[in-house]
Amino acid sequence: TADLWVPASKVGVPNGLFKGNGHIAPRANLTWRPWGNHDFVIRGGFGVYYNTFEGNRAASSIVGPPYWDAEAQSFVTASQQRWETAWPVDPQSFVQPSISEAPIPNIQPTQTREFNFTVQTALPFQSALTLSYVGTRVHNQVNLFSHNLAPPGIYASQAAKLAATPYAAFGDVTLLENIGKGWYDGLQAKLERRFARGFSFTGSYSFSKAIAQNAQSDDTSSLPVYHPENYFRGRSSDDRTHIFFINAVWD
C-alpha cells in the first residue's frame, strides 16, 4: 500500500490530522413582569450548544485517521463469486484497504441553537399555567458518507464495477462529515400545582414537529449516495407530534 498514502503536509492537512477550531456558546435570557403584575410573567431565552461525534473516533490513536483501516471482502449472490476463491491465497495480495468512519480534517462539532418564548400566569388553588413556543435548529450534524461507490448501473463483472469507483485502489471509504441539519418547533402547555395541603399535580402537553435532513438516528450509518440534495429530508425518527404527561402526589 506504499503508493496509496501521502504525507499530511502534501495535501495541506496539519500533522495532527485535525484543523483546530474555536467556538463561542452564548446564552441569553429575559424575564419581564409587565404592568407590575406579579401573577403574570413573560420569559424568553436563547442558547448555543455543541456536541461531537460518538466514541473514540477522534480521541484514540488506534481508531483515529488514518489508522482505523479495515481489510474486508464482501460479495453477493449476484456477483457469482465462490467463497472458496473470494480470498487471495497470498495474504500480502489482500483486497483493497478501506477507510472506515474517519473524521475529515476540518470537521466541526454539531451546533444546536435553542430558543423559547414563554408566558406564565397564576391560577386559583395555588396553580399556574405556562404556555411556551420552543424551537431548535441543528447545524453541522455529523454523519457518515460513502466516497468510493461505483455509479448505479449494470456492470459486466466485479472488476469492471471496481474500475468505475473514484478510488479503485481502495475498498470502502466512509468519512464522518458535517452534512446533517435538524429543525424542531413545538407548542407546549403546562398546568401545575406546587405541593400544598398534601396535594400537587403536573400536566403537560406538547404539539410539535421534528424534521431532519441528511441525518440518521445516530452517526454509525452511512447515507446513500447519488440522490438529490434534499431527498433525505423529512420527519425525524424521534418526531412525536403529540406528547401528554401527567402526575400527581396526594399525601
mmCIF file of C-alpha atoms in Angstrom:
data_model
loop_
_atom_site.group_PDB
_atom_site.id
_atom_site.type_symbol
_atom_site.label_atom_id
_atom_site.label_comp_id
_atom_site.label_asym_id
_atom_site.label_seq_id
_atom_site.Cartn_x
_atom_site.Cartn_y
_atom_site.Cartn_z
ATOM 1 C CA THR A 1 0.000 0.000 0.000
ATOM 2 C CA ALA A 2 3.026 2.293 -0.235
ATOM 3 C CA ASP A 3 1.573 4.232 -3.165
ATOM 4 C CA LEU A 4 -1.855 4.705 -1.531
ATOM 5 C CA TRP A 5 -0.789 7.177 1.165
ATOM 6 C CA VAL A 6 0.724 10.658 1.147
ATOM 7 C CA PRO A 7 2.120 12.833 3.954
ATOM 8 C CA ALA A 8 -0.390 15.154 5.613
ATOM 9 C CA SER A 9 1.716 18.169 4.636
ATOM 10 C CA LYS A 10 1.426 17.292 0.957
ATOM 11 C CA VAL A 11 -2.346 17.804 0.974
ATOM 12 C CA GLY A 12 -2.444 20.747 3.370
ATOM 13 C CA VAL A 13 -3.529 18.827 6.461
ATOM 14 C CA PRO A 14 -1.897 19.525 9.868
ATOM 15 C CA ASN A 15 0.396 16.912 11.321
ATOM 16 C CA GLY A 16 -2.233 16.145 13.952
ATOM 17 C CA LEU A 17 -4.674 15.437 11.099
ATOM 18 C CA PHE A 18 -7.208 17.921 12.514
ATOM 19 C CA LYS A 19 -7.564 21.633 11.999
ATOM 20 C CA GLY A 20 -8.068 23.445 15.282
ATOM 21 C CA ASN A 21 -11.226 25.476 15.746
ATOM 22 C CA GLY A 22 -12.794 27.554 18.468
ATOM 23 C CA HIS A 23 -16.462 28.155 19.137
ATOM 24 C CA ILE A 24 -18.499 30.552 21.220
ATOM 25 C CA ALA A 25 -21.547 29.232 23.028
ATOM 26 C CA PRO A 26 -23.540 32.230 24.292
ATOM 27 C CA ARG A 27 -26.675 32.106 26.439
ATOM 28 C CA ALA A 28 -29.186 34.911 26.858
ATOM 29 C CA ASN A 29 -32.494 35.165 28.677
ATOM 30 C CA LEU A 30 -35.114 37.761 29.559
ATOM 31 C CA THR A 31 -37.721 37.785 32.310
ATOM 32 C CA TRP A 32 -40.365 40.541 32.437
ATOM 33 C CA ARG A 33 -43.355 41.227 34.628
ATOM 34 C CA PRO A 34 -45.404 43.721 32.636
ATOM 35 C CA TRP A 35 -47.640 46.274 34.306
ATOM 36 C CA GLY A 36 -46.174 45.424 37.676
ATOM 37 C CA ASN A 37 -48.350 42.320 37.813
ATOM 38 C CA HIS A 38 -46.697 39.671 39.966
ATOM 39 C CA ASP A 39 -49.084 36.984 38.710
ATOM 40 C CA PHE A 40 -48.075 37.252 35.062
ATOM 41 C CA VAL A 41 -44.545 36.667 33.704
ATOM 42 C CA ILE A 42 -43.043 36.721 30.201
ATOM 43 C CA ARG A 43 -39.801 34.857 29.575
ATOM 44 C CA GLY A 44 -37.532 34.312 26.599
ATOM 45 C CA GLY A 45 -34.250 32.520 26.116
ATOM 46 C CA PHE A 46 -31.617 31.607 23.540
ATOM 47 C CA GLY A 47 -28.551 29.386 23.740
ATOM 48 C CA VAL A 48 -25.930 27.731 21.533
ATOM 49 C CA TYR A 49 -24.658 24.249 22.381
ATOM 50 C CA TYR A 50 -22.107 21.894 20.829
ATOM 51 C CA ASN A 51 -21.519 18.181 20.802
ATOM 52 C CA THR A 52 -19.064 15.951 18.996
ATOM 53 C CA PHE A 53 -19.450 12.533 17.433
ATOM 54 C CA GLU A 54 -19.708 9.371 19.479
ATOM 55 C CA GLY A 55 -16.971 7.184 20.845
ATOM 56 C CA ASN A 56 -13.197 7.360 20.357
ATOM 57 C CA ARG A 57 -13.169 8.290 16.710
ATOM 58 C CA ALA A 58 -11.089 11.409 17.280
ATOM 59 C CA ALA A 59 -9.665 10.688 20.728
ATOM 60 C CA SER A 60 -7.849 7.404 20.201
ATOM 61 C CA SER A 61 -4.734 6.929 18.089
ATOM 62 C CA ILE A 62 -5.914 3.387 17.387
ATOM 63 C CA VAL A 63 -9.099 4.438 15.626
ATOM 64 C CA GLY A 64 -8.180 7.971 14.603
ATOM 65 C CA PRO A 65 -7.419 8.619 10.932
ATOM 66 C CA PRO A 66 -5.662 7.175 9.093
ATOM 67 C CA TYR A 67 -5.086 4.214 11.415
ATOM 68 C CA TRP A 68 -8.603 2.859 11.517
ATOM 69 C CA ASP A 69 -8.288 0.732 8.420
ATOM 70 C CA ALA A 70 -10.210 -2.396 7.604
ATOM 71 C CA GLU A 71 -9.373 -5.018 5.027
ATOM 72 C CA ALA A 72 -12.633 -6.731 4.164
ATOM 73 C CA GLN A 73 -14.197 -8.588 1.290
ATOM 74 C CA SER A 74 -17.908 -8.579 0.590
ATOM 75 C CA PHE A 75 -19.893 -10.090 -2.240
ATOM 76 C CA VAL A 76 -23.442 -11.136 -3.009
ATOM 77 C CA THR A 77 -25.097 -13.942 -4.910
ATOM 78 C CA ALA A 78 -25.436 -11.775 -7.991
ATOM 79 C CA SER A 79 -21.649 -11.494 -8.265
ATOM 80 C CA GLN A 80 -21.392 -15.279 -8.732
ATOM 81 C CA GLN A 81 -18.271 -15.246 -6.572
ATOM 82 C CA ARG A 82 -17.496 -18.610 -4.945
ATOM 83 C CA TRP A 83 -16.485 -18.200 -1.340
ATOM 84 C CA GLU A 84 -13.653 -20.709 -1.798
ATOM 85 C CA THR A 85 -11.937 -18.281 -4.189
ATOM 86 C CA ALA A 86 -13.088 -14.978 -2.682
ATOM 87 C CA TRP A 87 -9.883 -14.503 -0.698
ATOM 88 C CA PRO A 88 -6.375 -14.333 -2.197
ATOM 89 C CA VAL A 89 -4.013 -17.184 -1.449
ATOM 90 C CA ASP A 90 -1.176 -14.767 -0.697
ATOM 91 C CA PRO A 91 -2.075 -12.628 2.366
ATOM 92 C CA GLN A 92 0.123 -9.831 1.015
ATOM 93 C CA SER A 93 -2.083 -9.505 -2.034
ATOM 94 C CA PHE A 94 -5.173 -8.808 0.035
ATOM 95 C CA VAL A 95 -8.205 -6.907 -1.128
ATOM 96 C CA GLN A 96 -8.231 -3.125 -1.241
ATOM 97 C CA PRO A 97 -7.815 -1.435 2.172
ATOM 98 C CA SER A 98 -10.815 0.512 3.396
ATOM 99 C CA ILE A 99 -11.127 3.684 5.424
ATOM 100 C CA SER A 100 -13.963 3.323 7.893
ATOM 101 C CA GLU A 101 -15.609 6.133 9.878
ATOM 102 C CA ALA A 102 -12.656 8.506 9.818
ATOM 103 C CA PRO A 103 -13.422 12.192 10.561
ATOM 104 C CA ILE A 104 -12.456 14.702 7.890
ATOM 105 C CA PRO A 105 -9.626 17.072 8.953
ATOM 106 C CA ASN A 106 -11.828 20.172 9.208
ATOM 107 C CA ILE A 107 -14.787 18.519 10.908
ATOM 108 C CA GLN A 108 -16.822 20.780 13.180
ATOM 109 C CA PRO A 109 -18.805 19.857 16.286
ATOM 110 C CA THR A 110 -22.548 19.714 15.774
ATOM 111 C CA GLN A 111 -24.094 23.044 16.719
ATOM 112 C CA THR A 112 -27.541 23.262 18.286
ATOM 113 C CA ARG A 113 -29.360 26.570 18.703
ATOM 114 C CA GLU A 114 -32.233 26.508 21.162
ATOM 115 C CA PHE A 115 -34.744 29.263 21.867
ATOM 116 C CA ASN A 116 -38.073 29.691 23.591
ATOM 117 C CA PHE A 117 -40.768 32.254 24.357
ATOM 118 C CA THR A 118 -42.946 31.626 27.394
ATOM 119 C CA VAL A 119 -45.846 33.247 29.231
ATOM 120 C CA GLN A 120 -46.908 32.144 32.673
ATOM 121 C CA THR A 121 -49.831 33.161 34.863
ATOM 122 C CA ALA A 122 -51.032 32.261 38.310
ATOM 123 C CA LEU A 123 -54.373 30.498 38.741
ATOM 124 C CA PRO A 124 -56.580 29.763 41.731
ATOM 125 C CA PHE A 125 -55.826 26.854 44.083
ATOM 126 C CA GLN A 126 -52.087 27.664 44.109
ATOM 127 C CA SER A 127 -51.653 26.544 40.498
ATOM 128 C CA ALA A 128 -50.056 28.089 37.433
ATOM 129 C CA LEU A 129 -50.425 27.811 33.661
ATOM 130 C CA THR A 130 -47.395 28.026 31.352
ATOM 131 C CA LEU A 131 -47.585 28.343 27.554
ATOM 132 C CA SER A 132 -44.382 28.116 25.513
ATOM 133 C CA TYR A 133 -43.073 28.131 21.983
ATOM 134 C CA VAL A 134 -39.856 26.111 21.832
ATOM 135 C CA GLY A 135 -37.541 25.849 18.841
ATOM 136 C CA THR A 136 -34.307 24.077 17.986
ATOM 137 C CA ARG A 137 -32.041 24.414 14.956
ATOM 138 C CA VAL A 138 -29.245 21.898 14.410
ATOM 139 C CA HIS A 139 -26.311 22.714 12.134
ATOM 140 C CA ASN A 140 -23.268 20.699 11.047
ATOM 141 C CA GLN A 141 -24.697 17.402 12.263
ATOM 142 C CA VAL A 142 -22.115 14.651 11.904
ATOM 143 C CA ASN A 143 -22.950 11.658 9.718
ATOM 144 C CA LEU A 144 -21.129 9.126 7.601
ATOM 145 C CA PHE A 145 -20.902 9.484 3.842
ATOM 146 C CA SER A 146 -19.506 6.979 1.333
ATOM 147 C CA HIS A 147 -16.996 8.294 -1.182
ATOM 148 C CA ASN A 148 -15.979 5.233 -3.130
ATOM 149 C CA LEU A 149 -19.033 3.709 -4.750
ATOM 150 C CA ALA A 150 -19.497 2.986 -8.441
ATOM 151 C CA PRO A 151 -22.326 4.896 -10.156
ATOM 152 C CA PRO A 152 -25.608 2.963 -10.429
ATOM 153 C CA GLY A 153 -25.757 0.631 -13.392
ATOM 154 C CA ILE A 154 -25.135 -2.870 -14.679
ATOM 155 C CA TYR A 155 -21.508 -3.958 -14.908
ATOM 156 C CA ALA A 156 -20.109 -6.922 -16.801
ATOM 157 C CA SER A 157 -18.026 -8.050 -13.835
ATOM 158 C CA GLN A 158 -16.897 -7.134 -10.359
ATOM 159 C CA ALA A 159 -13.624 -5.925 -11.838
ATOM 160 C CA ALA A 160 -15.483 -3.542 -14.141
ATOM 161 C CA LYS A 161 -17.524 -2.216 -11.245
ATOM 162 C CA LEU A 162 -14.381 -1.724 -9.184
ATOM 163 C CA ALA A 163 -12.736 0.154 -12.018
ATOM 164 C CA ALA A 164 -15.684 2.566 -12.081
ATOM 165 C CA THR A 165 -15.185 3.662 -8.460
ATOM 166 C CA PRO A 166 -13.477 7.022 -7.834
ATOM 167 C CA TYR A 167 -10.609 5.327 -5.964
ATOM 168 C CA ALA A 168 -10.172 1.882 -7.438
ATOM 169 C CA ALA A 169 -7.152 1.067 -5.275
ATOM 170 C CA PHE A 170 -9.289 1.328 -2.137
ATOM 171 C CA GLY A 171 -12.302 -0.513 -0.814
ATOM 172 C CA ASP A 172 -14.944 1.365 1.153
ATOM 173 C CA VAL A 173 -14.180 4.967 2.062
ATOM 174 C CA THR A 174 -16.696 6.302 4.586
ATOM 175 C CA LEU A 175 -15.951 9.610 6.284
ATOM 176 C CA LEU A 176 -17.611 11.500 9.109
ATOM 177 C CA GLU A 177 -18.699 14.881 7.780
ATOM 178 C CA ASN A 178 -20.907 17.847 8.689
ATOM 179 C CA ILE A 179 -23.771 17.098 6.304
ATOM 180 C CA GLY A 180 -26.850 16.943 8.529
ATOM 181 C CA LYS A 181 -29.392 19.502 9.715
ATOM 182 C CA GLY A 182 -32.364 19.464 12.034
ATOM 183 C CA TRP A 183 -35.390 21.566 12.955
ATOM 184 C CA TYR A 184 -37.771 21.343 15.900
ATOM 185 C CA ASP A 185 -40.771 23.564 16.602
ATOM 186 C CA GLY A 186 -43.217 22.924 19.383
ATOM 187 C CA LEU A 187 -46.073 24.481 21.301
ATOM 188 C CA GLN A 188 -46.049 23.386 24.914
ATOM 189 C CA ALA A 189 -48.580 23.845 27.727
ATOM 190 C CA LYS A 190 -48.158 23.005 31.385
ATOM 191 C CA LEU A 191 -50.636 23.198 34.258
ATOM 192 C CA GLU A 192 -49.146 22.623 37.685
ATOM 193 C CA ARG A 193 -49.874 22.967 41.357
ATOM 194 C CA ARG A 194 -46.977 23.010 43.772
ATOM 195 C CA PHE A 195 -47.250 20.786 46.820
ATOM 196 C CA ALA A 196 -49.641 22.355 49.295
ATOM 197 C CA ARG A 197 -52.093 20.878 51.794
ATOM 198 C CA GLY A 198 -50.967 17.392 50.866
ATOM 199 C CA PHE A 199 -51.626 17.655 47.138
ATOM 200 C CA SER A 200 -49.674 18.522 43.967
ATOM 201 C CA PHE A 201 -50.007 17.772 40.266
ATOM 202 C CA THR A 202 -48.389 18.478 36.914
ATOM 203 C CA GLY A 203 -49.971 18.067 33.492
ATOM 204 C CA SER A 204 -48.169 18.938 30.287
ATOM 205 C CA TYR A 205 -48.874 18.660 26.579
ATOM 206 C CA SER A 206 -46.734 19.365 23.512
ATOM 207 C CA PHE A 207 -47.696 19.687 19.862
ATOM 208 C CA SER A 208 -44.553 19.625 17.762
ATOM 209 C CA LYS A 209 -42.744 18.611 14.610
ATOM 210 C CA ALA A 210 -39.115 17.489 14.249
ATOM 211 C CA ILE A 211 -37.512 17.487 10.786
ATOM 212 C CA ALA A 212 -34.125 16.075 9.817
ATOM 213 C CA GLN A 213 -32.074 16.391 6.637
ATOM 214 C CA ASN A 214 -29.193 14.062 5.767
ATOM 215 C CA ALA A 215 -29.265 12.794 9.337
ATOM 216 C CA GLN A 216 -29.652 9.297 10.711
ATOM 217 C CA SER A 217 -30.833 8.439 14.214
ATOM 218 C CA ASP A 218 -27.139 8.044 15.080
ATOM 219 C CA ASP A 219 -23.821 8.601 13.309
ATOM 220 C CA THR A 220 -22.972 4.945 12.672
ATOM 221 C CA SER A 221 -24.949 4.529 9.451
ATOM 222 C CA SER A 222 -23.761 5.824 6.105
ATOM 223 C CA LEU A 223 -26.121 7.868 3.977
ATOM 224 C CA PRO A 224 -26.859 6.511 0.495
ATOM 225 C CA VAL A 225 -25.226 8.360 -2.364
ATOM 226 C CA TYR A 226 -26.434 9.502 -5.788
ATOM 227 C CA HIS A 227 -29.609 11.196 -4.621
ATOM 228 C CA PRO A 228 -30.964 14.757 -4.966
ATOM 229 C CA GLU A 229 -29.706 17.234 -2.378
ATOM 230 C CA ASN A 230 -32.909 17.371 -0.314
ATOM 231 C CA TYR A 231 -34.005 13.781 -0.902
ATOM 232 C CA PHE A 232 -33.318 12.722 2.685
ATOM 233 C CA ARG A 233 -35.361 15.424 4.368
ATOM 234 C CA GLY A 234 -38.469 14.664 6.376
ATOM 235 C CA ARG A 235 -39.807 13.900 9.798
ATOM 236 C CA SER A 236 -37.092 12.848 12.190
ATOM 237 C CA SER A 237 -37.047 9.319 13.585
ATOM 238 C CA ASP A 238 -37.696 10.754 17.061
ATOM 239 C CA ASP A 239 -40.547 13.019 15.928
ATOM 240 C CA ARG A 240 -43.595 12.817 18.210
ATOM 241 C CA THR A 241 -46.486 15.070 17.229
ATOM 242 C CA HIS A 242 -48.421 14.709 20.488
ATOM 243 C CA ILE A 243 -46.958 14.102 23.933
ATOM 244 C CA PHE A 244 -49.115 14.183 27.068
ATOM 245 C CA PHE A 245 -47.737 13.757 30.569
ATOM 246 C CA ILE A 246 -49.454 13.891 33.950
ATOM 247 C CA ASN A 247 -48.582 13.059 37.521
ATOM 248 C CA ALA A 248 -49.955 13.807 40.961
ATOM 249 C CA VAL A 249 -48.984 13.365 44.610
ATOM 250 C CA TRP A 250 -51.626 13.078 47.323
ATOM 251 C CA ASP A 251 -50.429 12.737 50.866
#
